[in-house]
mmCIF file of C-alpha atoms in Angstrom:
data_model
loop_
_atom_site.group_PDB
_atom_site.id
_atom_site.type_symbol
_atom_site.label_atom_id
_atom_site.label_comp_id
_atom_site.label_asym_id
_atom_site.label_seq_id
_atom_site.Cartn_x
_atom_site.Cartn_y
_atom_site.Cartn_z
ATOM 1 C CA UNK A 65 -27.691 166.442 21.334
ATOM 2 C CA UNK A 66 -27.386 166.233 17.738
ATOM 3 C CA UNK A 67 -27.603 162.466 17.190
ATOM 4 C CA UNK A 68 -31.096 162.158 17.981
ATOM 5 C CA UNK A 69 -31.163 160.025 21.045
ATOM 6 C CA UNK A 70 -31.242 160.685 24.990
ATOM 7 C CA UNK A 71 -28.276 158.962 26.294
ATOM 8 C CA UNK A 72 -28.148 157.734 30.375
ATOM 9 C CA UNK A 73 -29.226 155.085 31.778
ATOM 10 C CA UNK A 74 -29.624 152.574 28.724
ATOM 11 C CA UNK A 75 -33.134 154.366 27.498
ATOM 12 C CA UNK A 76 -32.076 157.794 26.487
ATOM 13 C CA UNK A 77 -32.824 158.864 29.816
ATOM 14 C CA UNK A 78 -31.883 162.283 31.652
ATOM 15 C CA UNK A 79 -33.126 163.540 34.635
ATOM 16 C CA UNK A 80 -34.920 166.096 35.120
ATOM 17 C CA UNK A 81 -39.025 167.672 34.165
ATOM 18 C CA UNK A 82 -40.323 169.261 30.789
ATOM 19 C CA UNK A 83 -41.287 167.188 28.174
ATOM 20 C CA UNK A 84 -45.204 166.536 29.153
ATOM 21 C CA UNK A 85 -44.867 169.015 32.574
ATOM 22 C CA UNK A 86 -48.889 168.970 32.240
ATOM 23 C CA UNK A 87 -49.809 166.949 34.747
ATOM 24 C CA UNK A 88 -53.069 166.892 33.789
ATOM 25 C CA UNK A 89 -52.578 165.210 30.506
ATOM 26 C CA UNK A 90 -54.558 162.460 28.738
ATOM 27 C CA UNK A 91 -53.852 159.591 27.022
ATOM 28 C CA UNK A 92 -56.524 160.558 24.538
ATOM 29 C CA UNK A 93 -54.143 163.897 24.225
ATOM 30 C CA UNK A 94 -52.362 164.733 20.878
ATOM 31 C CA UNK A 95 -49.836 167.576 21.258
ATOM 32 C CA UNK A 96 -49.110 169.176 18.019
ATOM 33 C CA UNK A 97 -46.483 171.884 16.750
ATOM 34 C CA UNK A 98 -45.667 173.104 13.567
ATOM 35 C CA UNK A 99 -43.994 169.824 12.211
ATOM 36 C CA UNK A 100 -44.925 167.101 15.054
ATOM 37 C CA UNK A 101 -47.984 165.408 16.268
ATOM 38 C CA UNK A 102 -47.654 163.298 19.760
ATOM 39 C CA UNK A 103 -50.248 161.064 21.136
ATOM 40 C CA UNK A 104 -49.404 158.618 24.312
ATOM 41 C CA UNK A 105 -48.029 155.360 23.221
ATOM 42 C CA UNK A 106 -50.753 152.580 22.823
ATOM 43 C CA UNK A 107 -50.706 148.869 21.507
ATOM 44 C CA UNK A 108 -51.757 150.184 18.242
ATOM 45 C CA UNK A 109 -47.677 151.496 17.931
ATOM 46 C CA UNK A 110 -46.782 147.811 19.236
ATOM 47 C CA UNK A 111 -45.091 146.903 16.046
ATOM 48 C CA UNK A 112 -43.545 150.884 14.702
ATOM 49 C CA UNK A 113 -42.337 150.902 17.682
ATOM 50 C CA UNK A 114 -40.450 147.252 17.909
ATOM 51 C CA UNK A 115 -39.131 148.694 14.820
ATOM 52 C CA UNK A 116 -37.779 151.694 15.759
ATOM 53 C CA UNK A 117 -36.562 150.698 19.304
ATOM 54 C CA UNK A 118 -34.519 147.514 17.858
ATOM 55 C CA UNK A 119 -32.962 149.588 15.191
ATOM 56 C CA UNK A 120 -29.082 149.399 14.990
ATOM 57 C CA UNK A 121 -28.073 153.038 15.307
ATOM 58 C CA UNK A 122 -30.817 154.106 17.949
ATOM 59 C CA UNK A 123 -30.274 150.434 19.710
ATOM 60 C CA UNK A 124 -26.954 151.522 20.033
ATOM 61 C CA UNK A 125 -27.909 154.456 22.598
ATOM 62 C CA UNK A 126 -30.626 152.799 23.971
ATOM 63 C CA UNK A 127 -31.115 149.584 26.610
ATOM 64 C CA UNK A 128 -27.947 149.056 26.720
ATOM 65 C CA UNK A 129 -27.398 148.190 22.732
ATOM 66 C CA UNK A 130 -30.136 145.371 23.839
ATOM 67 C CA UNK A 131 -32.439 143.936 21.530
ATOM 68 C CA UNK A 132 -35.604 144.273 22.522
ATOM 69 C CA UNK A 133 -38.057 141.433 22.595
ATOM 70 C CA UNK A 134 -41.631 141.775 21.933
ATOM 71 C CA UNK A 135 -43.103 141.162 25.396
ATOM 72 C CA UNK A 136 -40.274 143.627 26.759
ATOM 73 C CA UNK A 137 -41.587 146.667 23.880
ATOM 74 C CA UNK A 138 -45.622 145.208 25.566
ATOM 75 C CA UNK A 139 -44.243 145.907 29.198
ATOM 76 C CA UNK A 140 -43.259 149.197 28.376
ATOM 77 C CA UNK A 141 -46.175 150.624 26.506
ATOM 78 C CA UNK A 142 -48.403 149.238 29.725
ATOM 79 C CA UNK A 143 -45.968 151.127 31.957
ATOM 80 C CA UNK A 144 -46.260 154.362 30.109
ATOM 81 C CA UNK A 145 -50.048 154.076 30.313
ATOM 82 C CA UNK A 146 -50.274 153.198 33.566
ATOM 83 C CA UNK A 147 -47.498 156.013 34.010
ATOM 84 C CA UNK A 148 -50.528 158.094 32.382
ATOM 85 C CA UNK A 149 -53.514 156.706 34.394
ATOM 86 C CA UNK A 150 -51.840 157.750 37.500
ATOM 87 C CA UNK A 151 -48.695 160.169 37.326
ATOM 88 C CA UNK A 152 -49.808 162.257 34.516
ATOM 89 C CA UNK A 153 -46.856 161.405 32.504
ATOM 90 C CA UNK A 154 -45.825 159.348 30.094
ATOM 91 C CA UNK A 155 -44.104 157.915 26.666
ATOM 92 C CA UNK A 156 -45.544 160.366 22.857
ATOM 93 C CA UNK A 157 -45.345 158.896 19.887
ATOM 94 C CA UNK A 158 -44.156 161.126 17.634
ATOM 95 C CA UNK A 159 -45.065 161.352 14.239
ATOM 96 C CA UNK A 160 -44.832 163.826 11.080
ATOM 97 C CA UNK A 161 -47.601 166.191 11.580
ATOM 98 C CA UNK A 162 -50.398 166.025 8.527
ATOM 99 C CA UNK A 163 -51.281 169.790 7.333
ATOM 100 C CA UNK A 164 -54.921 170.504 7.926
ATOM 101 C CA UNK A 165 -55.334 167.990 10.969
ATOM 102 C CA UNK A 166 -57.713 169.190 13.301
ATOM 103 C CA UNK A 167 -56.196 170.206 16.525
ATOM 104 C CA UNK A 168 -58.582 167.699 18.479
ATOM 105 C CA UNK A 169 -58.004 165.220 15.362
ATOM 106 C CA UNK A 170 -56.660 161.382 16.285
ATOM 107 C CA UNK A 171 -53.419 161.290 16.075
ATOM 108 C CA UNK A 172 -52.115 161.096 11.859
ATOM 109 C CA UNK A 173 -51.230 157.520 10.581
ATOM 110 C CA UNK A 174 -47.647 158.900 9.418
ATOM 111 C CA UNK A 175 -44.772 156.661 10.254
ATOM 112 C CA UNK A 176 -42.912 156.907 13.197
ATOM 113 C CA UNK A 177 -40.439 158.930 14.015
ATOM 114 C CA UNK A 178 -39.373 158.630 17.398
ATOM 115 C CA UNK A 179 -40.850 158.575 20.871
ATOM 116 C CA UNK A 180 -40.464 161.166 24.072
ATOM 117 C CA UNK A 181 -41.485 161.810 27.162
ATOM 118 C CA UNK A 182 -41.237 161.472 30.903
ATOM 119 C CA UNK A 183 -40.431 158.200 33.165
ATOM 120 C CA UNK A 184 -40.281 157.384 35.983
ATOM 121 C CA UNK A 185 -37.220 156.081 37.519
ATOM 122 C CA UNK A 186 -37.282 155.085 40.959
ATOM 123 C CA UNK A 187 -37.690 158.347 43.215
ATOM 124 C CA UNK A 188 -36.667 160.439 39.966
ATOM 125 C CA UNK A 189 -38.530 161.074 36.385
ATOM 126 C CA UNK A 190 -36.372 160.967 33.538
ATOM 127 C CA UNK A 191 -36.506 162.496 30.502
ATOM 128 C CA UNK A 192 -36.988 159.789 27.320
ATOM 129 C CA UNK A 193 -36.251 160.557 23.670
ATOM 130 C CA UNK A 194 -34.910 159.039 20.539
ATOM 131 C CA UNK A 195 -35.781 159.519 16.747
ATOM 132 C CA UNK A 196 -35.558 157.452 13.653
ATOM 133 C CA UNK A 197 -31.735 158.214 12.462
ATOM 134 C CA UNK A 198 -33.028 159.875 9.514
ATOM 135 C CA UNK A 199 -34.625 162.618 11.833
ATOM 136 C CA UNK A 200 -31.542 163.042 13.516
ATOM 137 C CA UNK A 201 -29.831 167.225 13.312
ATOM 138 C CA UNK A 202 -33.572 168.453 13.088
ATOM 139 C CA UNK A 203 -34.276 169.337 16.114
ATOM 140 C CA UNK A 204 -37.029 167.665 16.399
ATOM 141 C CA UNK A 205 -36.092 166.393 20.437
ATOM 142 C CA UNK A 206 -36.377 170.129 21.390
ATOM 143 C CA UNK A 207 -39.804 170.813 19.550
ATOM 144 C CA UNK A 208 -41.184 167.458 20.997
ATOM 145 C CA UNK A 209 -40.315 169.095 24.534
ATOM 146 C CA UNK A 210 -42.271 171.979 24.070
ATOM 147 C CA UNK A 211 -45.532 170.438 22.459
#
């Protein structure tokens, strides 16, 4: 999809496996490609990704054109890590990836510019993507899902 957001069920969800099919991951994990670093989402993205997630244009695919609030953005980052802790999967970060970073390196302090992964969803796990408009036509989604 070329707009740069998963579109379903209010959180750019689609069903289905790949993004993060490791089952095995960590949430100390960065995944890295040629343009992208992904780490699991932690409090430390709190505010980037308020930001990002309350955003007119990637609102508008997302939650239902919602607003998020704060405590909701809190709720889901403690989801996604307990989604880690115990499923294997979970919500990346993603960010620009920093030339010369260490393969092993924390993840890079670069902005944010979107977030994927797996969720579940009841008895199914959902796909989850969406990228800072600017990113959008890149195809950075489909790189994301094969870190």
């Amino acid at each position: 999809m070329s707009d740069g957001v998963g579109m379903s069920d209010g959180m750019g969800m689609h069903h289905g496996a790949g993004l993060g099919d490791d089952v095995g991951s960590s949430v100390d994990d960065v995944l890295r490609t040629d343009r992208l670093a992904l780490h699991p989402i932690s409090m430390s993205d709190h505010r980037a990704l308020l930001a990002h997630w309350t955003g007119p244009l990637v609102r508008r695919h997302l939650f239902d054109d919602k607003t998020l609030s704060a405590l909701e953005v809190t709720e889901i980052i403690a989801v996604s890590q307990r989604d880690f802790a115990t499923e294997g999967y979970g919500l990346w970060a993603i960010r620009a990836a920093a030339r010369g970073d260490a393969i092993d390196a924390a993840p890079p302090a670069s902005t944010l510019v979107g977030v994927a992964g797996l969720r579940g969803h009841g008895a199914d796990v959902e796909i989850v993507y969406s990228l800072e408009p600017d990113r959008w036509g890149q195809g950075l989604a489909a790189e994301a899902s094969r870190a």
